[in-house]
Coordinates of C-alpha atoms in Angstrom, one line a residue:
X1165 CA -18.1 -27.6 1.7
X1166 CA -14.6 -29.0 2.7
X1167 CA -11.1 -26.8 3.3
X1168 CA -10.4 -27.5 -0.9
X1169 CA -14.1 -25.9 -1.9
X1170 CA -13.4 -22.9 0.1
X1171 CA -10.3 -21.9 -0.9
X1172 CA -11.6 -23.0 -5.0
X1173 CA -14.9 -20.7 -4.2
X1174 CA -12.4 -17.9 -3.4
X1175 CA -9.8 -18.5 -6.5
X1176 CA -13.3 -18.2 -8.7
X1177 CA -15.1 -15.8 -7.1
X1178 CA -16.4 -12.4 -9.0
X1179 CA -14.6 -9.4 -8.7
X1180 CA -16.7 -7.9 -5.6
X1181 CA -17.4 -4.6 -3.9
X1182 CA -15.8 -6.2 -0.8
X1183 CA -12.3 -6.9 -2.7
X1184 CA -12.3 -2.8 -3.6
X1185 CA -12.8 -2.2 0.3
X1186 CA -9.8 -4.4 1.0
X1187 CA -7.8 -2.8 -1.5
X1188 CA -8.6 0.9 0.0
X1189 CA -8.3 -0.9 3.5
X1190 CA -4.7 -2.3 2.9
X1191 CA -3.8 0.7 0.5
X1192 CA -4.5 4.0 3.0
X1193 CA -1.4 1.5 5.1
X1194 CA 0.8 2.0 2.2
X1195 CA -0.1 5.4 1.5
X1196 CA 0.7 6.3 5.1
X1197 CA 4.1 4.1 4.5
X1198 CA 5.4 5.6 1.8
X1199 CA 4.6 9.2 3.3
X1200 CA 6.1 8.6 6.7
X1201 CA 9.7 7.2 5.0
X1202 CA 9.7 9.8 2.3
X1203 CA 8.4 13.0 3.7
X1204 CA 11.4 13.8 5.8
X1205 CA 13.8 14.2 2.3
X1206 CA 11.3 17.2 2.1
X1207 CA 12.5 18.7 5.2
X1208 CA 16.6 17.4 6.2
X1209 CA 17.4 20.5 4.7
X1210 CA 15.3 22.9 6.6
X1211 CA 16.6 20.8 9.5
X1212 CA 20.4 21.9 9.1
X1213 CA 19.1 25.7 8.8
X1214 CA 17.2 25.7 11.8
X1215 CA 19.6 23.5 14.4
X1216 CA 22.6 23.8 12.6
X1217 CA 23.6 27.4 11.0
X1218 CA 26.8 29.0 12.8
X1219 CA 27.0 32.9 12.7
X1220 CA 29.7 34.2 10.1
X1221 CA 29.4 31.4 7.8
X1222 CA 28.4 32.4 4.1
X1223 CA 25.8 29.2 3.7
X1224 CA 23.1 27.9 5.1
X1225 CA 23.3 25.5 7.7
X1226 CA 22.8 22.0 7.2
X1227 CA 23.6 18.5 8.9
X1228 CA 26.4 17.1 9.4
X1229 CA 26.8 13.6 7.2
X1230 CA 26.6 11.5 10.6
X1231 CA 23.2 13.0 11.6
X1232 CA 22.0 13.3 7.9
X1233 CA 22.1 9.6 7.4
X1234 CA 21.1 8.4 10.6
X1235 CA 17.7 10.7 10.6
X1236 CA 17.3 9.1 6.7
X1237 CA 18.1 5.8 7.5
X1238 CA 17.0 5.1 11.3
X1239 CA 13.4 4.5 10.1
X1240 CA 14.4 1.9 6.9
X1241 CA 16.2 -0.2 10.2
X1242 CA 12.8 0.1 12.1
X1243 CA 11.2 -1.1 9.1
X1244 CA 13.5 -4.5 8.6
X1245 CA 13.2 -5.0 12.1
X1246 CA 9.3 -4.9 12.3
X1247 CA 9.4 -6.5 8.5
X1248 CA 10.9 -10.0 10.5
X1249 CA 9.1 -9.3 13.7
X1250 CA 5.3 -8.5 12.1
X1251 CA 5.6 -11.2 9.4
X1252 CA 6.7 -14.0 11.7
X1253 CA 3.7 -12.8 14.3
X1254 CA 1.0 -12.6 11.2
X1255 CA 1.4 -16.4 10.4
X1256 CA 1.6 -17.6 14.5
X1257 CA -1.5 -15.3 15.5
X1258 CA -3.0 -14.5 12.2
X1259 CA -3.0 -11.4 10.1
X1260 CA -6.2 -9.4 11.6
X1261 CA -4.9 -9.9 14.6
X1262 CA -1.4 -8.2 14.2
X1263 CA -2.6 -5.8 11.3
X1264 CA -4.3 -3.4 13.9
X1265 CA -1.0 -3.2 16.2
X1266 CA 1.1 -1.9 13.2
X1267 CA -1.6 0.6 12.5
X1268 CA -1.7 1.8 15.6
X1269 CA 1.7 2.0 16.6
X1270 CA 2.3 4.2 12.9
X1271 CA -0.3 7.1 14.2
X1272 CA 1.3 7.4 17.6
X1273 CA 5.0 7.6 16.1
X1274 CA 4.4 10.2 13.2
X1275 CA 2.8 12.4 15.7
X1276 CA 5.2 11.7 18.7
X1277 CA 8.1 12.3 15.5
X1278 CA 6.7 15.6 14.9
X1279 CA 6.6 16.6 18.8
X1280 CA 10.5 16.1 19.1
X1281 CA 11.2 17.3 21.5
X1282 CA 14.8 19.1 23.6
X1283 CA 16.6 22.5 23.9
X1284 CA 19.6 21.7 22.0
X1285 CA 20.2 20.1 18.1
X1286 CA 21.1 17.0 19.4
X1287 CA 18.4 16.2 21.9
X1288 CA 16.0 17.0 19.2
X1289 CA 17.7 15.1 16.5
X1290 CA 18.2 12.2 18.9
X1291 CA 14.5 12.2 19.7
X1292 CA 13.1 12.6 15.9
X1293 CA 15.8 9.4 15.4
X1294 CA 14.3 7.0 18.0
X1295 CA 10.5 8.4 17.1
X1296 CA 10.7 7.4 13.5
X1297 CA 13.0 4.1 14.6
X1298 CA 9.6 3.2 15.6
X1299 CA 7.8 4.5 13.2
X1300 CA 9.5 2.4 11.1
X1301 CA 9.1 -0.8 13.2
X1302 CA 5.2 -0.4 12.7
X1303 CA 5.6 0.4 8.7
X1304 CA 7.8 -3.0 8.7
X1305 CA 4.9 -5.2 9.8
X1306 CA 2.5 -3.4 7.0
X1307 CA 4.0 -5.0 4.2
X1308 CA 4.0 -8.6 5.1
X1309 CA 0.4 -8.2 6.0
X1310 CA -1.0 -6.1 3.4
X1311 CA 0.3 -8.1 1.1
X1312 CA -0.3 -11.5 2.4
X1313 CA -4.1 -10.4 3.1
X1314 CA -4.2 -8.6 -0.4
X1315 CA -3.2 -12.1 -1.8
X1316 CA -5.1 -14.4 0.1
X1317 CA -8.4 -12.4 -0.4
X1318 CA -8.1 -12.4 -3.9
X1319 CA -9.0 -14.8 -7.0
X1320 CA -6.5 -16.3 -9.2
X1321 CA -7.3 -14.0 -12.3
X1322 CA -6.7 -10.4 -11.4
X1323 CA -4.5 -11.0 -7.6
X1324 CA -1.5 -9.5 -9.9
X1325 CA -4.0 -6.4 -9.9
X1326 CA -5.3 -6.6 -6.6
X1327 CA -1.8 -6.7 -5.0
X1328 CA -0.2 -4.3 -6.9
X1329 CA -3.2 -1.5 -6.4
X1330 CA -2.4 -1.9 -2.6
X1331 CA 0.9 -1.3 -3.6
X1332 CA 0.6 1.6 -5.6
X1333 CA -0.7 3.4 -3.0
X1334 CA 2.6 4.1 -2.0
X1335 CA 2.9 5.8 -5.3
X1336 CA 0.0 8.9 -3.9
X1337 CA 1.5 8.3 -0.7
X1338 CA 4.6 10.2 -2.0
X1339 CA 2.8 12.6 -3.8
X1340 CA 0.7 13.6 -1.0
X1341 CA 4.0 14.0 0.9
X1342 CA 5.1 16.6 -1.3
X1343 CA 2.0 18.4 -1.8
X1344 CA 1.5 18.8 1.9
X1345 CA 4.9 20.0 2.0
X1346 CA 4.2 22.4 -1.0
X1347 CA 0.7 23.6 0.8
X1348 CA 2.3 24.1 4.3
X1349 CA 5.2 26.0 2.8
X1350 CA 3.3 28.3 0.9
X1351 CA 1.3 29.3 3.9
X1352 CA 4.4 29.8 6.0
X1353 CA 6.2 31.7 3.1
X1354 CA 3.4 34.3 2.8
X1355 CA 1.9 34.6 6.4
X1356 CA 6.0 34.9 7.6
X1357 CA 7.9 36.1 4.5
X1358 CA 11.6 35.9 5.1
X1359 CA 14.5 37.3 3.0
X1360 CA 17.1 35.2 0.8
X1361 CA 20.0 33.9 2.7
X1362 CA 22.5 35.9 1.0
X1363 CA 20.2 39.3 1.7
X1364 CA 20.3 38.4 5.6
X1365 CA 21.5 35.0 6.7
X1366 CA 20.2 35.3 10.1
X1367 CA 16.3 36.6 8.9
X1368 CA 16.3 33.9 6.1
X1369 CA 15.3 31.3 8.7
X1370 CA 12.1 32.9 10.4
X1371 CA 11.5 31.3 14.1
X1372 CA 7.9 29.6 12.5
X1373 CA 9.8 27.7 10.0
X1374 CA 10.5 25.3 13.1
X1375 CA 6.4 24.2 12.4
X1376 CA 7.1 23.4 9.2
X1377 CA 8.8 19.9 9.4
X1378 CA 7.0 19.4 12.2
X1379 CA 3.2 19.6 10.7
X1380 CA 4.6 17.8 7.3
X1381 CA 5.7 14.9 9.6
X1382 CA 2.4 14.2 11.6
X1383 CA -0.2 14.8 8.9
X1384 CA 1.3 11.1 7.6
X1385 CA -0.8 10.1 10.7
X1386 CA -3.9 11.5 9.4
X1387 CA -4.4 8.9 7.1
X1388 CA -3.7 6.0 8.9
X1389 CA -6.1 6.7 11.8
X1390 CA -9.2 7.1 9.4
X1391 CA -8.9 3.8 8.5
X1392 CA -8.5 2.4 11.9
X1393 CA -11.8 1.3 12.4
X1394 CA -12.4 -0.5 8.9
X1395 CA -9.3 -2.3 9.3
X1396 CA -10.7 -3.7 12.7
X1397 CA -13.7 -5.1 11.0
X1398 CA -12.0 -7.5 8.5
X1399 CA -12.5 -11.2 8.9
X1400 CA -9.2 -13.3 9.4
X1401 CA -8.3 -14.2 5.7
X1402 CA -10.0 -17.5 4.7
X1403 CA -6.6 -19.1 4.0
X1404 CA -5.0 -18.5 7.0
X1405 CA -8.2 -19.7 9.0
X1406 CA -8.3 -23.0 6.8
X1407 CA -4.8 -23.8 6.3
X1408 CA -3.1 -22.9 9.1
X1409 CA -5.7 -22.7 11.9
X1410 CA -7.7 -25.9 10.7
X1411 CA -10.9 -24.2 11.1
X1412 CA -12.6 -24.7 7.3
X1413 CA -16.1 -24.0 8.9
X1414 CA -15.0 -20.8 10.0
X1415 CA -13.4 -19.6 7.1
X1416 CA -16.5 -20.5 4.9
X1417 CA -18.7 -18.1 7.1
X1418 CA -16.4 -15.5 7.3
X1419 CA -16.4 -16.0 3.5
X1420 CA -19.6 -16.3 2.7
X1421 CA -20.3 -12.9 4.8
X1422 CA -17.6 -10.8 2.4
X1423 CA -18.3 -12.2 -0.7
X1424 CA -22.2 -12.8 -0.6
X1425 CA -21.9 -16.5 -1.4
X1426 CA -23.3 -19.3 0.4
X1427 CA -20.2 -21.6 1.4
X1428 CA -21.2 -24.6 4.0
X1429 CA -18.4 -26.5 5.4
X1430 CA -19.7 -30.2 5.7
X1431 CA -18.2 -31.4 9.5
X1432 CA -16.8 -34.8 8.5
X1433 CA -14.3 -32.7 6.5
X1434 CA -13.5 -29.8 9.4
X1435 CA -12.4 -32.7 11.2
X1436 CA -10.1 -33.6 9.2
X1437 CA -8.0 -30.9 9.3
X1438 CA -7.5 -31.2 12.8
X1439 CA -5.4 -34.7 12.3
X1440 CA -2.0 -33.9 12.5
X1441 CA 0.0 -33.9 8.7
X1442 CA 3.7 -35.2 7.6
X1443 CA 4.3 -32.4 5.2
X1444 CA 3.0 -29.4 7.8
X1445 CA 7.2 -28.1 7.2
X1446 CA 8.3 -25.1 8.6
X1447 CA 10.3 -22.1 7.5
X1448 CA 14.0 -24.0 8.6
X1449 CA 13.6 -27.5 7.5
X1450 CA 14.9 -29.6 4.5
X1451 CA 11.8 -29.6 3.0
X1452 CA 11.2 -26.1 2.7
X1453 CA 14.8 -25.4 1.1
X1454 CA 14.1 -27.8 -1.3
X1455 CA 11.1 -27.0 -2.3
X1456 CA 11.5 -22.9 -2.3
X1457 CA 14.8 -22.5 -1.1
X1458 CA 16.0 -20.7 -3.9
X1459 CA 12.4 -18.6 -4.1
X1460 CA 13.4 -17.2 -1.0
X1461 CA 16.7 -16.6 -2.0
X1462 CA 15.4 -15.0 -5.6
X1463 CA 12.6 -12.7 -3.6
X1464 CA 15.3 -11.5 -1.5
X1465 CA 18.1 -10.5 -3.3
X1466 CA 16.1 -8.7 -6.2
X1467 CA 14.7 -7.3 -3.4
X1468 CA 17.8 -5.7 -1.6
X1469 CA 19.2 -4.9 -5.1
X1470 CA 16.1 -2.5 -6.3
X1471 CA 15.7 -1.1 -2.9
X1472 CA 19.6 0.1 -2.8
X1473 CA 19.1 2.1 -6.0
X1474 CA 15.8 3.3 -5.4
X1475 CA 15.9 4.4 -1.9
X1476 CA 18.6 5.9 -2.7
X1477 CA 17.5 8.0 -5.9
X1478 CA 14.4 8.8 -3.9
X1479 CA 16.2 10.2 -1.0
X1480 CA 18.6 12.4 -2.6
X1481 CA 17.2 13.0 -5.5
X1482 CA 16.9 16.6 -4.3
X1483 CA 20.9 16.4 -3.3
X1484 CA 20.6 15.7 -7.8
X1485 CA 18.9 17.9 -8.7
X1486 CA 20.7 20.8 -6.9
X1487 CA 24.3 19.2 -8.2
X1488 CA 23.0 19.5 -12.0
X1489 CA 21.6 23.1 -11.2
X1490 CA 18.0 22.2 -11.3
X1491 CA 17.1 23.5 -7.7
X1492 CA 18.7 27.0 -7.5
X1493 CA 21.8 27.0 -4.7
X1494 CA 20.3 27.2 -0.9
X1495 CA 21.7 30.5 -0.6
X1496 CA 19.5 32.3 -3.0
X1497 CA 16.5 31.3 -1.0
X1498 CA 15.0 32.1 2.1
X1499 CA 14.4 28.3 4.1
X1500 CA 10.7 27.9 3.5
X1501 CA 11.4 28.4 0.0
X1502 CA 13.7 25.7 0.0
X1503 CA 11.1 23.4 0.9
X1504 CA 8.6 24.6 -1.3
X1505 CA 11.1 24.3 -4.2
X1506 CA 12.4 20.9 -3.6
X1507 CA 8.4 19.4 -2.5
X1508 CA 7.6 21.2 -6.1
X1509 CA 10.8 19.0 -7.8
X1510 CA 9.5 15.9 -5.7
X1511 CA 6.1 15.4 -6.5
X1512 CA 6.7 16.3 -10.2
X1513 CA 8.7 13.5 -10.3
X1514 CA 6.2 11.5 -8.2
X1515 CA 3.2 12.6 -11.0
X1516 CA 5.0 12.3 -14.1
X1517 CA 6.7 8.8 -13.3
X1518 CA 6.2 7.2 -10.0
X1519 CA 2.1 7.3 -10.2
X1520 CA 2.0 6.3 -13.9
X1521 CA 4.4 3.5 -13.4
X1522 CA 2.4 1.9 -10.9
X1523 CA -1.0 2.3 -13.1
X1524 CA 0.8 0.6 -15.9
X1525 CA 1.8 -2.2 -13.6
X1526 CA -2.0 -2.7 -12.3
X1527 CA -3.0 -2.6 -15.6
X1528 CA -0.3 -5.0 -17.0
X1529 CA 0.8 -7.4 -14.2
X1530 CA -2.0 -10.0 -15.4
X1531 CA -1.6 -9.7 -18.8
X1532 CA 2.4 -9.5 -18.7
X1533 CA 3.5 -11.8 -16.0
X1534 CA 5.0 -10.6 -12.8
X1535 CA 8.7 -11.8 -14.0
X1536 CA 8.4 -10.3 -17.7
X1537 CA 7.4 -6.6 -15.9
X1538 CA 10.3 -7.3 -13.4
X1539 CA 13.1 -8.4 -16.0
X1540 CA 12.1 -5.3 -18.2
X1541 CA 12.0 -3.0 -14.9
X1542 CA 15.5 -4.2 -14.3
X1543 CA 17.0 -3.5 -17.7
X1544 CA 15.5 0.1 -18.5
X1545 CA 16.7 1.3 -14.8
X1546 CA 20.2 -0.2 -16.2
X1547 CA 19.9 1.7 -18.8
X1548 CA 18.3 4.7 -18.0
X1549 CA 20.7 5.0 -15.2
X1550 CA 24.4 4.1 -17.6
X1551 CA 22.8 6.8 -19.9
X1552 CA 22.9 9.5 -17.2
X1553 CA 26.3 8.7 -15.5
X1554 CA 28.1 8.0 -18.9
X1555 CA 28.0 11.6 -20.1
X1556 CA 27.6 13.1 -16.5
X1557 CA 29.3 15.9 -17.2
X1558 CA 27.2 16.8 -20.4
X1559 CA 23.6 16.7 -18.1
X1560 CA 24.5 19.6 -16.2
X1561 CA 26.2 22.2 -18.3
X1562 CA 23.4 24.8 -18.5
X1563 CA 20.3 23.7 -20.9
X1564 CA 20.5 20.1 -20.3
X1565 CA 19.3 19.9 -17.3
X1566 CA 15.7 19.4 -18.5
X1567 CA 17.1 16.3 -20.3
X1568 CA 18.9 14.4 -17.5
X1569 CA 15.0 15.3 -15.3
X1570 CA 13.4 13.4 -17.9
X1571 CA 16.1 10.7 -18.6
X1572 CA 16.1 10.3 -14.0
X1573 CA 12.0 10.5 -14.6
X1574 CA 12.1 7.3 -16.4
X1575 CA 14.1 5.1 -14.1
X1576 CA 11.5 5.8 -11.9
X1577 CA 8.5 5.0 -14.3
X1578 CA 10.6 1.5 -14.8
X1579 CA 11.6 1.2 -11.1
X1580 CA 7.0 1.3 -10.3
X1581 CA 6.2 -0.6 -13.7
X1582 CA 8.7 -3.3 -12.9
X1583 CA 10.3 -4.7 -9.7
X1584 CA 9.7 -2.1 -7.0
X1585 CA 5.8 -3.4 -7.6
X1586 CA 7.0 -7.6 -8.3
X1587 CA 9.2 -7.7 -5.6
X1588 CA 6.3 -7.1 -3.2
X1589 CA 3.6 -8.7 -5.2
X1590 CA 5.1 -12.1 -5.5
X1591 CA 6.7 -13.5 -2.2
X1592 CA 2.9 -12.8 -1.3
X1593 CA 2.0 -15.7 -3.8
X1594 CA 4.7 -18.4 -4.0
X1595 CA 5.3 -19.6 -0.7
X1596 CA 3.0 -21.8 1.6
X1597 CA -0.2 -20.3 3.8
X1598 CA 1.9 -21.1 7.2
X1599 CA 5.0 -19.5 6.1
X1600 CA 3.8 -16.6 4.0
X1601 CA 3.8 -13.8 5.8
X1602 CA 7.4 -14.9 7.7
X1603 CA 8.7 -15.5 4.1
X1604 CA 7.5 -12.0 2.8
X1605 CA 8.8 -10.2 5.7
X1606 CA 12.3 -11.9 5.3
X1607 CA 11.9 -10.4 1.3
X1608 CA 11.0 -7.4 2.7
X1609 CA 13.7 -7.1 5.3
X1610 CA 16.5 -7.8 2.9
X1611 CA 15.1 -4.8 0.6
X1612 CA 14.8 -2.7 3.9
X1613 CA 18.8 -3.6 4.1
X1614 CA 19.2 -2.5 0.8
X1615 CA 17.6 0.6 1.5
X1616 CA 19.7 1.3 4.6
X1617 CA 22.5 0.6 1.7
X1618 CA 21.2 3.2 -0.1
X1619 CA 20.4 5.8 2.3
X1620 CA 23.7 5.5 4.3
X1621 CA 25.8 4.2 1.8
X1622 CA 25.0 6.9 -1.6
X1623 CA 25.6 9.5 1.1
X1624 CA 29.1 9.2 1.5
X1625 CA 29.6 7.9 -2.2
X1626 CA 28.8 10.7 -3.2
X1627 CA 31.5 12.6 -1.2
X1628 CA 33.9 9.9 -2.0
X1629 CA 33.8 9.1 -5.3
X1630 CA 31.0 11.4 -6.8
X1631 CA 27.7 11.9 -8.3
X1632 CA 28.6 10.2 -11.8
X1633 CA 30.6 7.2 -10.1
X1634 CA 27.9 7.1 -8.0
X1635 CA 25.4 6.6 -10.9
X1636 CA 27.8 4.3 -12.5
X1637 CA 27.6 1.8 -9.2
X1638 CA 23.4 2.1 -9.2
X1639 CA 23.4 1.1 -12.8
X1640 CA 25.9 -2.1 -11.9
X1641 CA 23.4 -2.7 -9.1
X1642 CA 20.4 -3.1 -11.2
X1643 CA 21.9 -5.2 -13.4
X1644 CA 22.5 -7.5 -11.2
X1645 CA 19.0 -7.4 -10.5
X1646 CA 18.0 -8.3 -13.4
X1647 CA 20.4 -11.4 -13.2
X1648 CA 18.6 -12.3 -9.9
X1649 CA 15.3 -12.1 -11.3
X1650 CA 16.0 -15.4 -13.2
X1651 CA 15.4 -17.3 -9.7
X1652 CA 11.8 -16.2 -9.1
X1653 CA 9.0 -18.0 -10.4
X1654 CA 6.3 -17.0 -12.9
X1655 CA 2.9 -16.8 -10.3
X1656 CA 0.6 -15.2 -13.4
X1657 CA -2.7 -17.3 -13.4
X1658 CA -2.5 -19.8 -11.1
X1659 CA -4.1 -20.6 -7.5
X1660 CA -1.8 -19.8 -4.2
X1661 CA -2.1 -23.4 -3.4
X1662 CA -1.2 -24.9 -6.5
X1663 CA 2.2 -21.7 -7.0
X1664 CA 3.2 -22.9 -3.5
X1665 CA 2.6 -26.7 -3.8
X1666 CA 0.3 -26.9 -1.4
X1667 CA -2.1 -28.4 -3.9
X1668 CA 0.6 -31.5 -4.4
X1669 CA 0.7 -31.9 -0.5
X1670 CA -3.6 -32.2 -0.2
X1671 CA -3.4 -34.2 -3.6
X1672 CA -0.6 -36.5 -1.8
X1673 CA -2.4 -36.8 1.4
X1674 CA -5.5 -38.1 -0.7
X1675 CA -3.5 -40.9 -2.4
X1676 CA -1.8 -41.9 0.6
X1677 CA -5.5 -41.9 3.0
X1678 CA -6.9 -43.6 -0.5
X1679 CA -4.1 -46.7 -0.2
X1680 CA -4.0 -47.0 3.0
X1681 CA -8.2 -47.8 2.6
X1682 CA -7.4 -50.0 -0.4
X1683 CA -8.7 -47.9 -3.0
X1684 CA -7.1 -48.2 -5.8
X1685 CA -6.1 -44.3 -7.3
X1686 CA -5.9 -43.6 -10.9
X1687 CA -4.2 -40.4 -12.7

């Protein structure tokens, strides 16, 4: 069977028990992911009550802005970092080969992150900063990866589906974070039960409430080991093997191993690939801007626009919550409580909105198109996020606040069924096998800028300018979003060769091999 056979037998092939191991395989990456960059909005605040209370004060300790937003936002530069680093290494060496190197490098930062280490605030905080910049670095080179292997694995009919599963992982990855938070809490709270701050500020904050953040930030390494040895055992994708390393006998026994299909490669045809080809472009040339130039540029700046507004509601939502009265004020609570009441605010939010949104998109993304979910994503975050700032002031006199929970509830829901799910599935389908994972980890890295946007950047908006302004800003931000998405190509249905034109480049070889022998070609 030649190169064209192989990757057709994969495009058709039955939905197999095989694809369901790669999607768990690729997924337990993004759960651990979205664990490791959310868990530590469970505990910033428990941070500043341990390290940074000051005797005679009449509140609770808590982090100065600087240290705030570096210890939220060091891991999202990590992440852009290791997004252009891993996705540039997964097309020159190959995706299996990389994929176990972020892995690894993820289970020994979220434990070293939780050993941080030093006598004094700022030697601890400095070494929880360069732990999860790294952390971060190995999280980056997940998402070109998983995605690219997620994509390349599948067949053209349900891909959407396949993609966004691995994806949605990140959904019960933050859910998990706040439940662990909630569980270790709870066990703190009644083994070492501590009185409210304003009944004794110094008792408040027992001594064991330093374990705390610590276990909640290396249980996100739990995950990521179990899967370890599965995620050795996967074959190099088929595409990459055929397309980029020129080995289509290889790639139709590695094939025919996963998917329990016979697939032969006939030798006249391996050798072929081998013969060196015009139209082999790389990432900077003139063909390539031609020809997805302004892909690139549409995958990327939808990107960095959703990331700076959900980052950034994910982060502080608990800084929202308290503003609008939801979460009592810190000083009615001992510090352990404080966690357990904003991990309890969290994953509701998480259950109600961010899981369900991502089902819907699974469920949809095939039907629906990747660019009619994102469009619609875009305009109910617009509006969802207009119709809390507008009347600001009327969410959090008392009895409203329910209202402006539900109303924040459903940005998220439209955030996961919409482009926070399409901006990672489709830069995994549109561009060309030897680019594909360096084009989806330049996507990824401008969303990881966005996100440093947002976690730096909503910070000290909101001490600027305020909560409502701030609102106001996000809601201009995913408009423009939604403007953006007019640049990115429908991928619903189609083959990864013929979305990224690599069909037209084999179908242009043929002719030209076909002339040059005098054969006359016909349409």
């Amino acid at each position: 069977m030649s190169k064209d056979n192989v990757l057709v037998a994969l495009d058709v092939a039955k939905t197999q028990w095989y694809h369901f191991t790669a999607i768990l395989i690729a997924g337990m990456g993004f759960f651990t992911d979205a664990y490791d960059l959310f868990c530590i909005s469970l505990v910033t605040k428990l941070l500043g009550r341990i390290y940074y209370y000051e005797e005679g004060t009449d509140k609770p300790g808590s982090l100065p802005s600087n240290v705030s937003a570096a210890i939220n936002g060091v891991a999202f530069c990590g992440t852009l970092v290791g997004q252009l680093f891993f996705g540039w290494l997964g097309d020159k060496m190959g995706r299996k080969r990389v994929y176990g190197m972020t892995l690894m490098l993820m289970v020994i930062c979220s434990i070293a992150s939780g050993l941080s280490f030093g006598k004094d605030p700022k030697s601890v905080m400095a070494t929880l900063c360069f732990f999860r910049f790294w952390l971060g670095f190995g999280i980056g080179g997940d998402y070109p990866l998983s995605a690219t292997i997620m994509s390349e694995y599948s067949n053209k009919k349900t891909r959407g589906a396949f993609i966004a599963a691995v994806f949605a992982m990140q959904g019960f990855g933050i859910l998990s974070g706040g439940a662990v938070a909630i569980i270790v809490s709870s066990v703190f709270k009644v083994n070492y039960p501590a009185p409210a701050f304003e009944v004794n500020p110094v008792l408040s904050t027992v001594p064991q409430a330093d374990y705390v953040w610590r276990i909640i930030l290396m249980f996100g390494a739990l995950p990521a080991l179990l899967t370890y040895y599965w995620r050795m055992k996967m074959p190099e994708t088929a595409r990459y093997t055929a397309l980029v390393a020129k080995n289509a006998k290889k790639a139709a026994a590695d094939m025919s191993k996963v998917l329990q299909v016979d697939i032969d490669a006939e030798e006249e045809k391996v050798q072929q690939l081998d013969a060196p080809r015009g139209n082999d472009f790389g990432l900077f040339t003139r063909q390539f801007l031609l020809r997805h130039g302004l892909h690139l540029v549409g995958t990327a700046s939808t990107w960095f626009l959703l990331d700076i507004a959900y980052y950034s509601q994910n982060l502080f939502q608990k800084d929202i919550f308290s503003a609008i009265g939801w979460i009592a004020e810190a000083k009615t609570m001992s510090a352990i409580e404080e966690v357990y009441k904003i991990a309890r605010a969290q994953t509701l939010i998480a259950l109600c909105s961010t899981v369900p949104g991502y089902r819907f998109t699974v469920a949809l993304i095939d039907k629906m198109g990747r660019f009619a979910i994102q469009l619609i994503g875009f305009f109910f975050m617009t509006v969802f996020m207009f119709a809390l700032a507008i009347p600001y002031h009327h969410w959090t006199t008392k009895g409203n606040q329910i209202g402006f929970v539900v109303m924040y509830s459903l940005t998220f829901f439209f955030a996961n069924f919409g482009p926070n799910a399409t901006t990672f599935i489709v830069p995994a389908e549109i561009f060309p096998a030897r680019v594909r994972s360096t084009c989806h980890g330049i996507s990824a890295a401008a969303g990881k800028a966005g996100a440093i946007v947002g976690s730096f950047g909503f910070l000290y908006a909101q001490n600027s300018i305020g909560a409502r302004n701030t609102l106001i800003a996000l809601g201009v931000v995913n408009f423009l979003g939604m403007m953006f998405t007019f640049l990115v190509p429908e991928s619903k249905g189609k083959s990864l060769e013929e979305i990224s034109g690599e069909a037209e480049e084999e179908n242009a070889e043929t002719r030209e091999s076909a002339m040059e022998a005098g054969v006359e070609v016909r349409n």
